[in-house]
mmCIF file of C-alpha atoms in Angstrom:
data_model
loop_
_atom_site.group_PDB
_atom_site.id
_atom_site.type_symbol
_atom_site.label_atom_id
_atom_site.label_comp_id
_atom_site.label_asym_id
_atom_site.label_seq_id
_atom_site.Cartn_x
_atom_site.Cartn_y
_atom_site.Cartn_z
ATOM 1 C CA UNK A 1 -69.922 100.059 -112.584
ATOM 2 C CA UNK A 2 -69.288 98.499 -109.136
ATOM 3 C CA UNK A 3 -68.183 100.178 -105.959
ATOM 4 C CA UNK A 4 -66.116 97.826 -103.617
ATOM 5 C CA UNK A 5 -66.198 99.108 -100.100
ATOM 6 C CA UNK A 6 -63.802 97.810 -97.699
ATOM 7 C CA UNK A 7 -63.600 97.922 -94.038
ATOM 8 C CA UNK A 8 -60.588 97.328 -92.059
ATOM 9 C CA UNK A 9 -60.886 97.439 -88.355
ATOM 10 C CA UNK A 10 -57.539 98.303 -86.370
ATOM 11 C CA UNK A 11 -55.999 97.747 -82.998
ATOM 12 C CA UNK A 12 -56.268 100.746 -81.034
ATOM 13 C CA UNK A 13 -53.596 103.672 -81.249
ATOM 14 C CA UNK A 14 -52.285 102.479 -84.976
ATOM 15 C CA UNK A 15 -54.615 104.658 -87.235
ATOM 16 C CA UNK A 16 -51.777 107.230 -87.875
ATOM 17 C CA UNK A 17 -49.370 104.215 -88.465
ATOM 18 C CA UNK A 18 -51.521 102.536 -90.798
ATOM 19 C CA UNK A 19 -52.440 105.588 -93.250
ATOM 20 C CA UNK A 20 -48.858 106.521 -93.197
ATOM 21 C CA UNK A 21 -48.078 103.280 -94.584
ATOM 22 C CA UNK A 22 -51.308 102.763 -96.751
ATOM 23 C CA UNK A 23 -50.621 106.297 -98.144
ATOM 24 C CA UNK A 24 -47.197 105.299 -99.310
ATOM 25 C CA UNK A 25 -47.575 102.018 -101.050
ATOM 26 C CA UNK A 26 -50.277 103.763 -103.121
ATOM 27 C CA UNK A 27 -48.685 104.905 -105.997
ATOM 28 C CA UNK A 28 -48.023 101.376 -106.448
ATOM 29 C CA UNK A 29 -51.703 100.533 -106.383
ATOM 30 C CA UNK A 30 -52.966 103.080 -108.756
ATOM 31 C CA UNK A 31 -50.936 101.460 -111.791
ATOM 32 C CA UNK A 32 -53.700 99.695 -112.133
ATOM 33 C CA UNK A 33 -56.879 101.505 -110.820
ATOM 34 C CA UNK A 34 -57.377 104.823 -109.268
ATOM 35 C CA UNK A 35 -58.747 104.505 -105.289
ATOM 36 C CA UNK A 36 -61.854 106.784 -105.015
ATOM 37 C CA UNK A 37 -61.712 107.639 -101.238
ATOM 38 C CA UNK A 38 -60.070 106.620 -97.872
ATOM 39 C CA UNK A 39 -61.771 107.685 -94.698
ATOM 40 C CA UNK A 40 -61.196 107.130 -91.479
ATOM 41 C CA UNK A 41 -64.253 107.015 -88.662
ATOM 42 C CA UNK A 42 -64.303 110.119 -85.941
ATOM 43 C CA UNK A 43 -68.242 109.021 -84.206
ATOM 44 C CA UNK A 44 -69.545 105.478 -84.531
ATOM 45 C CA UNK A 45 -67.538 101.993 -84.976
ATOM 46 C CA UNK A 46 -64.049 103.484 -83.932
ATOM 47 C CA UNK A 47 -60.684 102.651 -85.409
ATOM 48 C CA UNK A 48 -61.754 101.629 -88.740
ATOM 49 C CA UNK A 49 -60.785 102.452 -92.160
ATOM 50 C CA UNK A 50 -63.179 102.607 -94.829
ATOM 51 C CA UNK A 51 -61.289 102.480 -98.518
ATOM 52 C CA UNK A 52 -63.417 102.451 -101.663
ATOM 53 C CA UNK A 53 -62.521 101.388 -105.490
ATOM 54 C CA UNK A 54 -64.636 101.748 -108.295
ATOM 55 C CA UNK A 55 -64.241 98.926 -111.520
ATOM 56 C CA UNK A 56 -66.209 98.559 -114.587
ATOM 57 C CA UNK A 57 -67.393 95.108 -113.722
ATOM 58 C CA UNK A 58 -66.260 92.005 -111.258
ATOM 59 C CA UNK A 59 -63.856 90.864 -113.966
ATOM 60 C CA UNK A 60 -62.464 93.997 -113.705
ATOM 61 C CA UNK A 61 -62.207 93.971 -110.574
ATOM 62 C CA UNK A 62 -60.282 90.394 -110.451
ATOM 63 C CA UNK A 63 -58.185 91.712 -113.387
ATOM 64 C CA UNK A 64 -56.688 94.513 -111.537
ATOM 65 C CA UNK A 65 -56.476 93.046 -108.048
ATOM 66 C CA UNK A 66 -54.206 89.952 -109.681
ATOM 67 C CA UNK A 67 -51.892 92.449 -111.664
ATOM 68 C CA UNK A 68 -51.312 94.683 -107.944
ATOM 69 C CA UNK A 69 -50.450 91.930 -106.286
ATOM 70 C CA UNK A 70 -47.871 91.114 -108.327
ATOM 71 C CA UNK A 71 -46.392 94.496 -107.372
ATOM 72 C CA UNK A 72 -43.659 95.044 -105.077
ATOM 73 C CA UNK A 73 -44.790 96.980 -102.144
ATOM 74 C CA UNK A 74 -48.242 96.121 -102.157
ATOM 75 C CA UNK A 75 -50.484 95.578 -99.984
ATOM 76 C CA UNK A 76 -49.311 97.863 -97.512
ATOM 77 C CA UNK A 77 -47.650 96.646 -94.669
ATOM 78 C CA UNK A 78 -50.757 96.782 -92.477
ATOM 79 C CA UNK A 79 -51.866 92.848 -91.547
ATOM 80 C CA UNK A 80 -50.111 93.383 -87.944
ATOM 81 C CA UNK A 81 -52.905 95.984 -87.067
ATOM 82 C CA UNK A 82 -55.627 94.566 -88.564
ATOM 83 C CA UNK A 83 -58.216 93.059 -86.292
ATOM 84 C CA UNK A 84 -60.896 92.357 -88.582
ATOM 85 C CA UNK A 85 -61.929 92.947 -91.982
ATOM 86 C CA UNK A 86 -65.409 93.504 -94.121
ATOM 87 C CA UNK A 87 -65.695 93.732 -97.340
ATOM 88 C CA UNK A 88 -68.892 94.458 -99.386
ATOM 89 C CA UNK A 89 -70.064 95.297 -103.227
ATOM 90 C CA UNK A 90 -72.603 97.581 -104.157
ATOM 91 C CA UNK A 91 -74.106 99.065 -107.384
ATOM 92 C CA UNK A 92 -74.979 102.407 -107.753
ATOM 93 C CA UNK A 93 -78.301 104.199 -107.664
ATOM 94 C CA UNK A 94 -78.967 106.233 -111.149
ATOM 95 C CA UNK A 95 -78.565 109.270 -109.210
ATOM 96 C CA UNK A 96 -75.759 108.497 -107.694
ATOM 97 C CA UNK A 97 -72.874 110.756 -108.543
ATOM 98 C CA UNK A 98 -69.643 109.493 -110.313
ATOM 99 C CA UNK A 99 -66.829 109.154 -107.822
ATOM 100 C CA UNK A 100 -64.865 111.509 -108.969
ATOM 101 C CA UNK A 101 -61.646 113.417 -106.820
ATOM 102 C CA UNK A 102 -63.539 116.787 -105.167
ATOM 103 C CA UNK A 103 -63.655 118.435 -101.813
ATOM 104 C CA UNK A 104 -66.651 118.662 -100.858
ATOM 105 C CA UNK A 105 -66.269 117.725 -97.006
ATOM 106 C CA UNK A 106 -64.323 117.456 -94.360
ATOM 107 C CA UNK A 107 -66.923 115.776 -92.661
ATOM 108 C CA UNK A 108 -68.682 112.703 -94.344
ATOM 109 C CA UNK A 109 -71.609 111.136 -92.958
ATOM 110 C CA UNK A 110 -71.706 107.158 -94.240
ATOM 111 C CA UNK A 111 -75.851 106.323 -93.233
ATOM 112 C CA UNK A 112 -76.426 102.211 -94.047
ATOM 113 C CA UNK A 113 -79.865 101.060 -94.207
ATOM 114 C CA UNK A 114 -80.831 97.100 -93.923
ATOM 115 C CA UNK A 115 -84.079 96.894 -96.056
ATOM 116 C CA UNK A 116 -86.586 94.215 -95.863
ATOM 117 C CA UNK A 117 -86.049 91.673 -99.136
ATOM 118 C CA UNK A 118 -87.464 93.402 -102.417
ATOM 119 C CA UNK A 119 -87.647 96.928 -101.504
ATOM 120 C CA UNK A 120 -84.712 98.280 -102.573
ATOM 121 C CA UNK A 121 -85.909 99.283 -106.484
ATOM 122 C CA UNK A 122 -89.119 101.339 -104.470
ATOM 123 C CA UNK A 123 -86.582 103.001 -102.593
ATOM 124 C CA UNK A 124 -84.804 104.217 -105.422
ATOM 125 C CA UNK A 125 -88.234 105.272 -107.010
ATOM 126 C CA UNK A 126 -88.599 107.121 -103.773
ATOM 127 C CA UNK A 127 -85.097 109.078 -103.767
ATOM 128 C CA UNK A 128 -85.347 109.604 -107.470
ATOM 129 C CA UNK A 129 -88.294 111.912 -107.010
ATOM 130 C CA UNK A 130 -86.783 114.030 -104.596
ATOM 131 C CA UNK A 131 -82.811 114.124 -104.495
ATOM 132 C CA UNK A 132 -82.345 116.828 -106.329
ATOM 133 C CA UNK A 133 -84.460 118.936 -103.690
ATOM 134 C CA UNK A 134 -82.256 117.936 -100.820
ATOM 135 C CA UNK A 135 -78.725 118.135 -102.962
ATOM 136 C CA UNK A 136 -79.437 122.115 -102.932
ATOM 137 C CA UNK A 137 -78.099 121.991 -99.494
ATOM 138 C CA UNK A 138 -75.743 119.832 -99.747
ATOM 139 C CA UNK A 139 -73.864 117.378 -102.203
ATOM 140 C CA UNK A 140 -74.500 113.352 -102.076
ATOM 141 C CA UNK A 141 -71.565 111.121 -102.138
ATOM 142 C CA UNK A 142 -72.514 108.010 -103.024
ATOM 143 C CA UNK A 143 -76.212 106.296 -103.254
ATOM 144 C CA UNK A 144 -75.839 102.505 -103.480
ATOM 145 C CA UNK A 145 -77.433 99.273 -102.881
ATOM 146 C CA UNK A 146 -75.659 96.182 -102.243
ATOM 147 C CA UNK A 147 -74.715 93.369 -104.426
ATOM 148 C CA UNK A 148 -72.210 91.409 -102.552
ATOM 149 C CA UNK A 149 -71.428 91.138 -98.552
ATOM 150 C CA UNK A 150 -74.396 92.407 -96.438
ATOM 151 C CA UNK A 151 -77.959 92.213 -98.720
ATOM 152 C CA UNK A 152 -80.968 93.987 -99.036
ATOM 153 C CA UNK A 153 -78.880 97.050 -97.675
ATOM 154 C CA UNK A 154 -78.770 100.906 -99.020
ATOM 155 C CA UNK A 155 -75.917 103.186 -98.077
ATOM 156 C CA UNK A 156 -75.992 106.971 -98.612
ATOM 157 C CA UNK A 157 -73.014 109.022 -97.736
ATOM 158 C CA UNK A 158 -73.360 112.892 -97.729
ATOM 159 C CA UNK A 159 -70.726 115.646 -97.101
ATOM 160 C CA UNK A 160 -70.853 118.288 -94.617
ATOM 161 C CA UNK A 161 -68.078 121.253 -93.794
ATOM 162 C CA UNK A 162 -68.499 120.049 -89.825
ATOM 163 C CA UNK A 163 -71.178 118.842 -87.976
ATOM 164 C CA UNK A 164 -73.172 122.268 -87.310
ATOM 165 C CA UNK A 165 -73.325 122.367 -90.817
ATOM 166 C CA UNK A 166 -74.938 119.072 -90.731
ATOM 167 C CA UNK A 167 -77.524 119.992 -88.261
ATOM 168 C CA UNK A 168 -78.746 123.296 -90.047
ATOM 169 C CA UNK A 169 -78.904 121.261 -93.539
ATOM 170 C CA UNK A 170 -81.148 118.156 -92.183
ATOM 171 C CA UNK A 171 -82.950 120.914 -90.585
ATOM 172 C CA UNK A 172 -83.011 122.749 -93.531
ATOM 173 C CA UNK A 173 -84.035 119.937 -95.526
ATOM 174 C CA UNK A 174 -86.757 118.597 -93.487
ATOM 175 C CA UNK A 175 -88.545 122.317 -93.513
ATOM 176 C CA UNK A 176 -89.196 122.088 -97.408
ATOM 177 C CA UNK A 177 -91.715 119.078 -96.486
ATOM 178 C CA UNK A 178 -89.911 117.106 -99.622
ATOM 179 C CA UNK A 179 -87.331 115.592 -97.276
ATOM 180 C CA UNK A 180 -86.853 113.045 -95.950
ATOM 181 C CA UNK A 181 -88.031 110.641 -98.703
ATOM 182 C CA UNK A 182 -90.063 108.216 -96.703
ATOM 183 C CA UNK A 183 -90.802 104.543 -96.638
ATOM 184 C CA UNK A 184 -93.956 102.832 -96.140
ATOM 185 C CA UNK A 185 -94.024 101.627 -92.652
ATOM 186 C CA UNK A 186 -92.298 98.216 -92.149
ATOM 187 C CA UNK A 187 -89.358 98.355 -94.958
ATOM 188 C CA UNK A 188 -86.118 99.307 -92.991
ATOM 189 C CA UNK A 189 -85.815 97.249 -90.177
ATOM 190 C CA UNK A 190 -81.798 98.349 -89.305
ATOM 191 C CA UNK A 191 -80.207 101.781 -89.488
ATOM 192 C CA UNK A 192 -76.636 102.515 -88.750
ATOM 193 C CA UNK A 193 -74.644 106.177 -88.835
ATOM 194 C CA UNK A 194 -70.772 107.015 -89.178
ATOM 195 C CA UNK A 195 -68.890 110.084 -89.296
ATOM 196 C CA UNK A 196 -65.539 110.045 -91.461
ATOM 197 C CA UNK A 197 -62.898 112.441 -92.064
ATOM 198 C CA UNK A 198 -60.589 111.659 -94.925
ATOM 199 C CA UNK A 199 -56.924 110.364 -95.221
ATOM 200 C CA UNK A 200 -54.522 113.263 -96.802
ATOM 201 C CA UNK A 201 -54.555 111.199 -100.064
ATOM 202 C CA UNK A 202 -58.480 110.796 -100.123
ATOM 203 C CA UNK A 203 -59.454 112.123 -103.501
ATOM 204 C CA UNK A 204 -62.887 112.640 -102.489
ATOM 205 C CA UNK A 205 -62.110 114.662 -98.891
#
């Protein structure tokens, strides 16, 4: 599997606008391939919309993008409020849990971690040992490392009812002495923090 992540920054003041619209070309979309969640960010890089697909492989991928744009009515209707655009590929951790439709939030935390060259796999040796610890207090969205876009980085998105919650559960967490799962000194050299809420037609929300 693959997870495509893409990031669409907007002009301020068009966020409703632009899930309105995105929210009803989608049936169109989904002919083809489900989406497996659309957030929006509330605290960090503001008026952006994060959407996220899942494919079996990069053929896949190509397959299904070609046959939805040969539908009418998509892509949305969006390009006028679009100021800039990221898109990035990523693989997921063994851990990682399939990105199935659940509510599990409203409140997602999206945490992206620039590694130094080489250290991902440790990482992952690392998390593997104790994720299940720290997923007693609350569930993991996604655990991937990147394949395409930005390199060398690891993104972990967990859910939290609001942001209290979020502050008794790290603190929680971090009491057990299990969490966080630490890396030698030296092997992240960039960390970056969102908060998302999800679109009404998120299936993960």
């Amino acid at each position: 599997m693959i997870i495509e992540m893409r990031t669409y920054t907007l002009r301020p003041g068009t966020l409703a606008e632009v899930e309105k619209r995105f929210g009803a070309a989608l049936p169109v979309r989904e002919k083809h391939s489900k989406l497996a969640a659309f957030w929006h960010t509330e605290v960090g890089p503001l008026n952006q919309i994060i959407h996220v697909w899942a494919y079996d492989s990069l053929e896949h991928r190509a397959a299904v993008r070609a046959a939805a744009m040969k539908e009418e009515g998509w892509p949305p209707a969006t390009s006028e409020f679009i100021t800039g655009m990221q898109n990035e590929v990523f693989l997921p951790a063994p851990f990682s849990p399939p990105l199935a439709p659940r509510q599990v939030g409203p409140l997602f935390e999206i945490r992206q971690y620039t590694l130094i060259p080489g250290a991902i796999p440790g990482l992952i040796e690392r998390w593997s040992e104790k994720i299940e610890g720290r997923q007693k207090f609350s569930p993991l969205v996604g655990g991937w490392y990147s394949e395409f876009g930005a390199l060398n980085k690891w993104v972990h998105i967990w859910a939290y009812k609001d942001a209290n919650e979020r502050v008794s559960v790290r603190a929680a967490a971090a009491a057990t002495g299990n969490w966080p799962a630490r890396n030698p000194p030296g092997v992240v050299v960039k960390q970056e923090n969102a908060f998302v809420l999800p679109a009404s037609f998120s299936p993960i929300r």
